[in-house]
CSV table of C-alpha atoms and ligand atoms in Angstrom, one decimal:
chain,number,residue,atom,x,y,z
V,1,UNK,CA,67.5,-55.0,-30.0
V,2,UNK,CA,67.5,-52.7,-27.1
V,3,UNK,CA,70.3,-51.5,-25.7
V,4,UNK,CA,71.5,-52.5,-21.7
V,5,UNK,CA,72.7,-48.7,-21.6
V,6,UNK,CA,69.3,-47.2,-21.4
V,7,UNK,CA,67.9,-49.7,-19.0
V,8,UNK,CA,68.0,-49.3,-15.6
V,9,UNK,CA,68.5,-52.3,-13.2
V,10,UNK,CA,66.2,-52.7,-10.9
V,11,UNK,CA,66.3,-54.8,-7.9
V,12,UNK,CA,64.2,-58.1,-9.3
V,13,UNK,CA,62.0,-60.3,-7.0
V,14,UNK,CA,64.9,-62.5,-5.4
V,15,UNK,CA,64.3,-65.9,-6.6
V,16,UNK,CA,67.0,-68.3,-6.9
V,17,UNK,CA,67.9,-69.4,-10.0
V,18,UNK,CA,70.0,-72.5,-11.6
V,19,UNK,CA,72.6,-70.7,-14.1
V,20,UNK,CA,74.9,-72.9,-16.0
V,21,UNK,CA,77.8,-71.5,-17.4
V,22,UNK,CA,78.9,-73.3,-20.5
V,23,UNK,CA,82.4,-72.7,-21.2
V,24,UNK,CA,84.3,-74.4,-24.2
V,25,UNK,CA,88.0,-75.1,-24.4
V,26,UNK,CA,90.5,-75.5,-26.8
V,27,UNK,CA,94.2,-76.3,-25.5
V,28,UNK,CA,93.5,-74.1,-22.6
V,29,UNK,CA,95.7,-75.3,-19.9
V,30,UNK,CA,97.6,-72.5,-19.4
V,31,UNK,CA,94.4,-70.5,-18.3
V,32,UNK,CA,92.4,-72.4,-17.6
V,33,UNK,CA,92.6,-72.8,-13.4
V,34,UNK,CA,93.3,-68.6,-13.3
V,35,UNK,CA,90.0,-68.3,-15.2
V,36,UNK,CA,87.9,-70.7,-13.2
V,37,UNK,CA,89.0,-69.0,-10.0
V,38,UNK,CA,88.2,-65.8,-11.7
V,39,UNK,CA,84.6,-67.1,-12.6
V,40,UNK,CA,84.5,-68.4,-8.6
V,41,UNK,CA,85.5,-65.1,-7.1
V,42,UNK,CA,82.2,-63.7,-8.5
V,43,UNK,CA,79.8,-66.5,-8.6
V,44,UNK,CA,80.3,-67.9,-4.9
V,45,UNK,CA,79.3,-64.3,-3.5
V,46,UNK,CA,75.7,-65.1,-5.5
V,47,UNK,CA,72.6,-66.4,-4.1
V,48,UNK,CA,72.5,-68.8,-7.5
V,49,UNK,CA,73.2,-72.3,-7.6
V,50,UNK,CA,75.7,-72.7,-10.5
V,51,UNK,CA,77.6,-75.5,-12.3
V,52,UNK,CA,80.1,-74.9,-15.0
V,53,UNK,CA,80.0,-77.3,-17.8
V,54,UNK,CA,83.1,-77.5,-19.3
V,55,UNK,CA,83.7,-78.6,-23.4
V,56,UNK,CA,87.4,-79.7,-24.1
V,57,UNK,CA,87.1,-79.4,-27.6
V,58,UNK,CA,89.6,-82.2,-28.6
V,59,UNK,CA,92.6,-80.6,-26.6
V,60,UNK,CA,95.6,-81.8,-26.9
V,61,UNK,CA,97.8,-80.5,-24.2
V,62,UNK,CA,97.3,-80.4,-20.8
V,63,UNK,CA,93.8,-79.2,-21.1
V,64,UNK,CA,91.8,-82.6,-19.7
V,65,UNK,CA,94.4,-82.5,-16.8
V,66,UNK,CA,93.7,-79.3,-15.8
V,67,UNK,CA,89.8,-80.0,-15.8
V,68,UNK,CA,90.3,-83.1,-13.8
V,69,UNK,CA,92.0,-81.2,-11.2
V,70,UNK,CA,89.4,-78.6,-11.3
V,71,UNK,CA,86.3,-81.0,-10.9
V,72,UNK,CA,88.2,-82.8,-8.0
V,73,UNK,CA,88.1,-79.6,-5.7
V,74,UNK,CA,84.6,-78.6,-7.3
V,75,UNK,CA,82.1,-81.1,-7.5
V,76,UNK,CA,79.5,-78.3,-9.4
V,77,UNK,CA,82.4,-78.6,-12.5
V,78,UNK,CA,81.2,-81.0,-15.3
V,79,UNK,CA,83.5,-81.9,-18.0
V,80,UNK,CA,82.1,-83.0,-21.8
V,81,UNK,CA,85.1,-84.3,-23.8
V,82,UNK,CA,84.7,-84.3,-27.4
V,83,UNK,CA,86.2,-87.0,-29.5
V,84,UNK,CA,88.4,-84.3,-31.8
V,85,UNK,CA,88.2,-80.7,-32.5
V,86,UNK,CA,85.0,-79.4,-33.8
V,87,UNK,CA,85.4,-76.1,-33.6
V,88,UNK,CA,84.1,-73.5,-30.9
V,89,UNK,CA,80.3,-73.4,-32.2
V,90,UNK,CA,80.3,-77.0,-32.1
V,91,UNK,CA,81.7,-77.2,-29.0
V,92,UNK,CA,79.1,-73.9,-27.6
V,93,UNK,CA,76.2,-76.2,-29.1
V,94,UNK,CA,77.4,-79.4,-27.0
V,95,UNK,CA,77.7,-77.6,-23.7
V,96,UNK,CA,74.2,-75.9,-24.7
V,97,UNK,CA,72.8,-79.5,-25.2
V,98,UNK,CA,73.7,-80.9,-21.7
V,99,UNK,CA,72.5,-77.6,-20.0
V,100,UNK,CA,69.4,-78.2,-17.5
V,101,UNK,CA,69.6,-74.4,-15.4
V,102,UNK,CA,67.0,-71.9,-16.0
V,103,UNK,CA,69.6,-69.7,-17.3
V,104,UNK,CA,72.6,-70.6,-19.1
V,105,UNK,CA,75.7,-68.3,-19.8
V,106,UNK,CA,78.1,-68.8,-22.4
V,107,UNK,CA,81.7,-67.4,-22.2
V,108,UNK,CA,85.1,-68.3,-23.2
V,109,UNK,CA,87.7,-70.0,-21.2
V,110,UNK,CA,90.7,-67.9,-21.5
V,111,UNK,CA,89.3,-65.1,-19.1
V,112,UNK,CA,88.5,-62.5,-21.9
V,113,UNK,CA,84.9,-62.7,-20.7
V,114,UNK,CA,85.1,-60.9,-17.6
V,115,UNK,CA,82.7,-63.0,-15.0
V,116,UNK,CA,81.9,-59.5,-13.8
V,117,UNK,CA,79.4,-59.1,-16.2
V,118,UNK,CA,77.6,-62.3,-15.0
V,119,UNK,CA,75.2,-60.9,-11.5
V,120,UNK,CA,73.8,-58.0,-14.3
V,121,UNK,CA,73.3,-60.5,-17.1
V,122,UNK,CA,71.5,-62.8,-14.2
V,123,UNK,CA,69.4,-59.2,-13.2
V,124,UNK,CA,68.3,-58.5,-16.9
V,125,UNK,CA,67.1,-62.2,-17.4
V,126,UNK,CA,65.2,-61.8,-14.1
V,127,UNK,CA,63.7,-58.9,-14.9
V,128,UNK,CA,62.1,-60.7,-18.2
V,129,UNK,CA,64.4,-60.6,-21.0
V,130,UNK,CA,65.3,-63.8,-22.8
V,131,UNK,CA,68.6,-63.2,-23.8
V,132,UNK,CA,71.2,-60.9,-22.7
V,133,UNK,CA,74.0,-60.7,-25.5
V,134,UNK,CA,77.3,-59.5,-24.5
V,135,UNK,CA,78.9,-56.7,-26.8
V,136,UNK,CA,82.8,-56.1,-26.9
V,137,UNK,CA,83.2,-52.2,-26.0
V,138,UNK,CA,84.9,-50.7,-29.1
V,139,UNK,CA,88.2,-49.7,-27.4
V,140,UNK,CA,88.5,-53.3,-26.3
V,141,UNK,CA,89.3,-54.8,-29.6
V,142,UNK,CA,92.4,-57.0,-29.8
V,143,UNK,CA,94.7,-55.8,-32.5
V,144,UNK,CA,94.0,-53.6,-35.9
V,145,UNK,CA,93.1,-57.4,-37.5
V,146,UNK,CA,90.8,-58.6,-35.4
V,147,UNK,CA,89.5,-54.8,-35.5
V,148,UNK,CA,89.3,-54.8,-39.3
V,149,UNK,CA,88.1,-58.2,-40.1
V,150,UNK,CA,85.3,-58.1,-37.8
V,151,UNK,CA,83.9,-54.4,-38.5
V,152,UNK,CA,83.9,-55.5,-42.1
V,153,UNK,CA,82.5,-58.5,-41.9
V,154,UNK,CA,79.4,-57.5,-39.9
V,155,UNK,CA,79.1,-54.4,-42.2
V,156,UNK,CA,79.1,-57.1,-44.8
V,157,UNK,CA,76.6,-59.8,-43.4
V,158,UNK,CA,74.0,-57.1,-42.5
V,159,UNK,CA,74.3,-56.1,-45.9
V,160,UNK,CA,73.6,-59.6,-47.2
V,161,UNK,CA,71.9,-61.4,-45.0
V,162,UNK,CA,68.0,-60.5,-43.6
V,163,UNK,CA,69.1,-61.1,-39.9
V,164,UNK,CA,70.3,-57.9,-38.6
V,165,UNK,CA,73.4,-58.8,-36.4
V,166,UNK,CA,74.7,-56.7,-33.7
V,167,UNK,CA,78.3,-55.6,-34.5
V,168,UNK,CA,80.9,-56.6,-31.8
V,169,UNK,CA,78.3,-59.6,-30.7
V,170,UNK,CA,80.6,-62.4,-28.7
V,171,UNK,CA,79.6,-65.5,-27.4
V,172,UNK,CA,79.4,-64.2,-24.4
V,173,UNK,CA,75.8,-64.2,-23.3
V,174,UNK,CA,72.8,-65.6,-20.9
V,175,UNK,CA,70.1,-67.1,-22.3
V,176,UNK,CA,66.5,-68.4,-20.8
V,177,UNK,CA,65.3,-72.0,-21.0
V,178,UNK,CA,63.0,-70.9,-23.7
V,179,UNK,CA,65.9,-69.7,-25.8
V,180,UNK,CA,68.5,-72.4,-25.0
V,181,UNK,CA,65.3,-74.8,-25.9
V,182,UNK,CA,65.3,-72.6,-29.7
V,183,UNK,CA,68.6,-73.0,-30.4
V,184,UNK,CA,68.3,-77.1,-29.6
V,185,UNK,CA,65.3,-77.1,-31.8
V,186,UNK,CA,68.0,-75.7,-35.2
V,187,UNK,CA,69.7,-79.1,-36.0
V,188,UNK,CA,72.2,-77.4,-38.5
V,189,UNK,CA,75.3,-78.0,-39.1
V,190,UNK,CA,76.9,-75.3,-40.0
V,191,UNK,CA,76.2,-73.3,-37.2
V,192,UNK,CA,77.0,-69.5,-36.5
V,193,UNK,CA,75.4,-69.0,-33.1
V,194,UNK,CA,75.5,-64.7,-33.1
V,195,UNK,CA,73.1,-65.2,-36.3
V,196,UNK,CA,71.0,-67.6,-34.9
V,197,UNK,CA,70.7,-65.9,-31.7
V,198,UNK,CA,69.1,-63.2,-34.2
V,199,UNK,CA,67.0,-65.0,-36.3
V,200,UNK,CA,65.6,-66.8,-33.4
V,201,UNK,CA,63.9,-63.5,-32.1
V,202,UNK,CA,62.8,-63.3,-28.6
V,203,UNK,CA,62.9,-60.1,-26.2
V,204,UNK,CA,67.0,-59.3,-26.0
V,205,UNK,CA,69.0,-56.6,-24.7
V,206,UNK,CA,72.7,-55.7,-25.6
V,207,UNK,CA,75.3,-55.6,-22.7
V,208,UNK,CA,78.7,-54.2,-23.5
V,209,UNK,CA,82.1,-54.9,-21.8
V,210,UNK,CA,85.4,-54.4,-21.3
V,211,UNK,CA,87.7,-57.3,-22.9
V,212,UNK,CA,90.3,-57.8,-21.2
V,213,UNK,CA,93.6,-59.9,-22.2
V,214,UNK,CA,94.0,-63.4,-22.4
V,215,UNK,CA,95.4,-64.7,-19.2
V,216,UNK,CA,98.0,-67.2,-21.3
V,217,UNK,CA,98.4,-68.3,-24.3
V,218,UNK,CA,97.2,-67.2,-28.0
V,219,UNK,CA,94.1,-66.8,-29.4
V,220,UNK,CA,93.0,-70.2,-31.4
V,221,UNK,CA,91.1,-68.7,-33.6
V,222,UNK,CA,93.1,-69.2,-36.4
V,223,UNK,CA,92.7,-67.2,-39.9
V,224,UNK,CA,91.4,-70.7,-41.2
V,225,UNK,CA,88.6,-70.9,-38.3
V,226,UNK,CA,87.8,-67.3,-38.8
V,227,UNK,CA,87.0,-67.7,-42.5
V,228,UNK,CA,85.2,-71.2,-41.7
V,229,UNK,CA,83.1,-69.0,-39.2
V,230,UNK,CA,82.5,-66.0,-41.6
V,231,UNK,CA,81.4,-68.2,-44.5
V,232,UNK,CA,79.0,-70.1,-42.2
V,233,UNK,CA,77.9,-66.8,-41.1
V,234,UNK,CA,77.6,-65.9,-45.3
V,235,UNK,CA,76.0,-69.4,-47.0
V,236,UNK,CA,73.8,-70.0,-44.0
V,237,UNK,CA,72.0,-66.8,-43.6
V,238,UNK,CA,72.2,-65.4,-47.0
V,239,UNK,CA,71.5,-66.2,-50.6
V,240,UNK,CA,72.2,-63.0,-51.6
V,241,UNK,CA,75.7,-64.3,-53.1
V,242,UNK,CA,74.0,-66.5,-55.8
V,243,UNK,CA,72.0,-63.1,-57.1
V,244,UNK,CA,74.9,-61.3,-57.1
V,245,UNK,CA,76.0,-64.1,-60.1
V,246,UNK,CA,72.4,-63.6,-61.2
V,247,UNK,CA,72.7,-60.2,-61.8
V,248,UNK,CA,75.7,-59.6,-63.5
V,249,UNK,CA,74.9,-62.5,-65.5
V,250,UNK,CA,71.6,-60.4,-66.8
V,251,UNK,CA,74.0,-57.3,-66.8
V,252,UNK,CA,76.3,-59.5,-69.5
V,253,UNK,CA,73.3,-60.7,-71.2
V,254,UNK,CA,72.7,-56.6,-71.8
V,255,UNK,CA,76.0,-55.6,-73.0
V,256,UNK,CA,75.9,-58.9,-74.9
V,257,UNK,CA,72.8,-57.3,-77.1
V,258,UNK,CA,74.4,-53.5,-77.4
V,259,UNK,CA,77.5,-55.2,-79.1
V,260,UNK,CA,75.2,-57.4,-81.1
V,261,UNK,CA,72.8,-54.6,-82.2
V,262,UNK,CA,76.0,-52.6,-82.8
V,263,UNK,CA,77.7,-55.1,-84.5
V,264,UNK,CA,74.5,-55.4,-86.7
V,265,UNK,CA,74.2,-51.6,-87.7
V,266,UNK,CA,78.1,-52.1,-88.6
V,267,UNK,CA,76.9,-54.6,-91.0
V,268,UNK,CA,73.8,-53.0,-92.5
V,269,UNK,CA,75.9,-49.8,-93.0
V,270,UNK,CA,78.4,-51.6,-94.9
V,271,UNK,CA,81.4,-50.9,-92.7
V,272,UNK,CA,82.2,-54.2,-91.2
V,273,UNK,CA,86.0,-55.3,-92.4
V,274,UNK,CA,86.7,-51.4,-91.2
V,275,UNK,CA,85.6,-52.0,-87.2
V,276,UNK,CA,85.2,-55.4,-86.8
V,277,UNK,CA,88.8,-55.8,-86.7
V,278,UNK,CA,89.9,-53.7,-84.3
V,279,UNK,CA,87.0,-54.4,-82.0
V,280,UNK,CA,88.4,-57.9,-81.0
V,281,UNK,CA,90.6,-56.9,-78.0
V,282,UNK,CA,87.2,-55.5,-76.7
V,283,UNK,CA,85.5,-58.4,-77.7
V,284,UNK,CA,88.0,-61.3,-76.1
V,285,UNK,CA,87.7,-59.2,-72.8
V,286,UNK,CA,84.1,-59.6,-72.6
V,287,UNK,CA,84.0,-63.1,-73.0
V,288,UNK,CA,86.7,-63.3,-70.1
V,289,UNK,CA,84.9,-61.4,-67.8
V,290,UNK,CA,81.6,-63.0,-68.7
V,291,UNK,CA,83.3,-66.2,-68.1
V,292,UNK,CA,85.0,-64.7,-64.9
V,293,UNK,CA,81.5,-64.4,-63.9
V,294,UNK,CA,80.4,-67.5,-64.5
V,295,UNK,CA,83.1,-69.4,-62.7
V,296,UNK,CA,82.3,-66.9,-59.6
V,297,UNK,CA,78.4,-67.8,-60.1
V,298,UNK,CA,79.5,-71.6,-60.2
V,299,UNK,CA,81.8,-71.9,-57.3
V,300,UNK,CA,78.9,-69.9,-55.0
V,301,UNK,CA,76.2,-72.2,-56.6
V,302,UNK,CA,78.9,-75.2,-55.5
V,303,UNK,CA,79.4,-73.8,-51.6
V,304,UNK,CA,75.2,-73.8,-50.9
V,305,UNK,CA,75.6,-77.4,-53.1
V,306,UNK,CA,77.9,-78.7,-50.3
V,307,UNK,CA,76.3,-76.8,-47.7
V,308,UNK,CA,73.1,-78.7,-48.7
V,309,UNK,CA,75.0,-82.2,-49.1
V,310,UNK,CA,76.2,-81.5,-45.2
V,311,UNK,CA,72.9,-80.4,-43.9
V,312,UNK,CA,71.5,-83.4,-45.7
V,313,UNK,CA,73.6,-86.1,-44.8
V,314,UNK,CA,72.5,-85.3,-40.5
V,315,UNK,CA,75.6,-85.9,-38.9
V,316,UNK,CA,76.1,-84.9,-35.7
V,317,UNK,CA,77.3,-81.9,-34.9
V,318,UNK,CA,80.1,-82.9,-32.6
V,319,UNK,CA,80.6,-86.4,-31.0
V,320,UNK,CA,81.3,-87.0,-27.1
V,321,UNK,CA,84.1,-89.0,-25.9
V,322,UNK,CA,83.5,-88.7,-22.0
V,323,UNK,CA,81.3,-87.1,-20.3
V,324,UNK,CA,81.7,-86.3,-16.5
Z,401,UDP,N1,87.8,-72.6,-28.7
Z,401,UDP,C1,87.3,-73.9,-28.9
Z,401,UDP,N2,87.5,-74.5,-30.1
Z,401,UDP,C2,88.2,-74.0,-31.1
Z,401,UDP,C3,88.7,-72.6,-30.9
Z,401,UDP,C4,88.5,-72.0,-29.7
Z,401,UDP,O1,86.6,-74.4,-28.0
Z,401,UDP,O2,88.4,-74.6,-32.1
Z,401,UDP,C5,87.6,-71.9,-27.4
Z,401,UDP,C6,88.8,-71.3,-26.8
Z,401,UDP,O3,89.5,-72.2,-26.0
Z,401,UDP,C7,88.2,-70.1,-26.0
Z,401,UDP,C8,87.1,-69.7,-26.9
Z,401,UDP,O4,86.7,-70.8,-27.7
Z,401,UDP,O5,87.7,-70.5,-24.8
Z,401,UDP,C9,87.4,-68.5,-27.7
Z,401,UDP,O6,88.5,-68.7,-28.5
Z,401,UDP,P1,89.8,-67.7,-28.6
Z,401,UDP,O7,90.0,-67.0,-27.2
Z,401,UDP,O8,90.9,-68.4,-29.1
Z,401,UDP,O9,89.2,-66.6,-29.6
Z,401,UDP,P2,89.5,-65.0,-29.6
Z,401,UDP,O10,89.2,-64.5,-28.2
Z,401,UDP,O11,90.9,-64.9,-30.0
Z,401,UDP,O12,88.5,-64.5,-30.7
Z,402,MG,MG1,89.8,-65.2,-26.4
C-alpha cells in the first residue's frame, strides 16, 4: 500500500461529489453535538454535497436524544437505530449498507477522527484511488495499553494471517462506490473491516493523523470487545492456529519414537528395571504436555467449528429498529 507521505496532492478536476460520512455511536451523548459541529466546521466550507448517516448502536443513554436534536437543525443527518448493541463493525457495516454517495467516509463519533483529514481523503479519492485508509501517527496512541495491545497484535496477525494489514489502520477511511459495493458483496459475520479492507485489494493509499482526545466520555471499547475484535481479526483470516496444533502434534509424534526406540535399546541391552524406573517423572510430563497440546489443538479446532456454525446459520449481521 502506498504511502500518502510521498504523494503529492494535486489540484483534481473539480467535480462535485456525494460523500457520506458514516459515523457509528455507542452511548455517545456526551460528544456527540461537539463532534458533529466539528465535522460541520469543515465540511460546510466544501463544494460536496454530504449527509452524515448516523448508527446508534443500541445506546442506552441519551444518545437517540441527541441525534434527534441534531437531525432537527440538519435535515442532511440520517439516523439508523439498531435494535441492541452489535458492536462497532456491525454497526460500520450497517451505515456502509444504507450509503448511496460516491464516496463514503467512515469515522468515529467521539471526535478522535479529526474531520480535518476529510477535504485530503476527498482529493486522493479524486485523484483515482479507491480507498484512502487513515493511520493513527505513532505519537498519537492513547495510553501504554492501547499502545501495547495493538503493536502486538498487528505484529501477530501479519505473522499469521496472508493479508498484510497496515499497523495503526483505524476505521477512519474513504472509500469509492466500487469498494463500499466489495465490502457489501462479504456477507460474514464475523467481520473485522481493517482486514477486509486488505483482502479486498483495490488501488489504496495510507493517510496518517494526529488523534486527538475524546471530547467526553471513555472509550467503549472494552477489553472484552477488544479481544472479540482481535479473535475475529485471528479465526477469520487465518488458519495458521490449527497448524500450529498440527505441528507440535507431529513434533510429539517424534519425541514419542526417540523414547520408544530408546526404550527399546534399554530392553534389548538388558538394562530395563535399572532406567525404566527413574525415567517415569520424564515420561508422565510428556504425556501432559502432549495432552496440553491436544486440548489447545481442540479448543482452536472448536473456535473455527463455531465460527463455521455462525457463518452457516446467515443471520444478519445487525438488525434495524428505526431508520430516519
Ligand atoms: N462504538 C460502537 N459500538 C460499540 C463500541 C463503540 O458503535 O460497541 C463506536 C463509538 O461510539 C465510537 C467508535 O465506535 O464512535 C469508536 O469507539 P471508541 O472511541 O470507544 O474506541 P477507541 O477510540 O477507544 O478505540
Ligand atoms: Mg475513540
Amino acid at each position: 500500500m502506498q504511502r500518502s507521505g510521498r504523494i503529492t496532492l494535486m489540484p483534481s478536476r473539480k467535480r462535485k461529489y456525494r460523500v457520506d460520512l458514516v459515523i457509528p455511536v455507542y452511548n455517545e451523548a456526551e460528544a456527540l453535538e461537539k463532534a458533529y459541529a466539528q465535522i460541520c466546521g469543515v465540511v460546510d466550507k466544501l463544494p460536496h454535497e454530504f449527509r452524515f448517516i448516523y448508527v446508534n448502536d443500541g445506546s442506552d443513554d441519551g444518545t437517540e436524544e441527541s441525534l434527534a436534536s441534531v437531525r432537527q437543525i440538519d435535515r442532511r443527518v440520517t439516523a439508523l437505530s439498531l435494535s441492541t448493541n452489535f458492536g462497532h463493525q456491525a454497526a460500520l457495516t450497517a451505515g456502509l449498507d444504507h450509503s448511496t454517495g460516491d464516496i463514503v467516509i467512515t469515522m468515529d463519533g467521539d471526535g478522535q477522527h479529526p474531520p480535518e483529514m476529510i477535504p485530503q481523503m476527498i482529493e486522493l479519492i479524486a485523484q483515482g484511488y479507491d480507498i484512502v485508509q487513515g493511520q493513527r501517527a505513532e505519537e498519537a496512541r492513547p495510553s501504554f495499553f492501547k499502545k501495547f495491545t495493538s503493536d502486538t497484535f498487528y505484529k501477530f496477525i501479519n505473522a499469521v494471517s496472508g493479508t498484510q494489514m497496515v499497523a495503526g489502520a483505524a476505521d477512519f477511511r474513504a472509500l469509492n462506490r466500487q469498494a463500499v459495493d466489495a465490502l457489501k458483496a462479504m456477507p460474514e459475520y464475523h467481520r473485522f473491516l481493517r482486514g477486509m479492507i486488505s483482502w479486498i485489494g483495490y488501488r489504496s493509499v495510507i493517510l496518517p493523523y494526529h488523534q486527538p482526545a475524546r471530547i467526553a466520555g471513555h472509550s467503549k471499547y472494552s477489553v472484552g470487545k477488544m479481544f472479540r475484535l482481535a479473535s475475529d481479526a485471528i479465526f477469520s483470516f487465518s488458519l495458521i492456529p490449527l497448524y500450529i496444533g498440527l505441528s507440535s502434534g507431529l513434533l510429539f509424534f517424534a519425541l514419542a519414537l526417540i523414547q520408544l526406540s530408546w526404550v527399546f535399546w534399554l530392553a534389548i541391552s538388558k538394562n530395563t528395571e535399572h532406567v525404566i524406573a527413574p525415567g517415569w517423572s520424564s515420561l508422565m510430563a510428556v504425556m501432559l504436555i502432549a495432552s496440553g497440546i491436544i486440548m489447545i489443538l481442540l479448543g482452536f479446532i472448536g473456535v473455527y467449528v463455531g465460527y463455521i456454525f455462525q457463518e452457516v446459520k446467515r443471520r444478519p449481521i445487525y438488525l434495524l429498529k428505526k431508520e430516519g
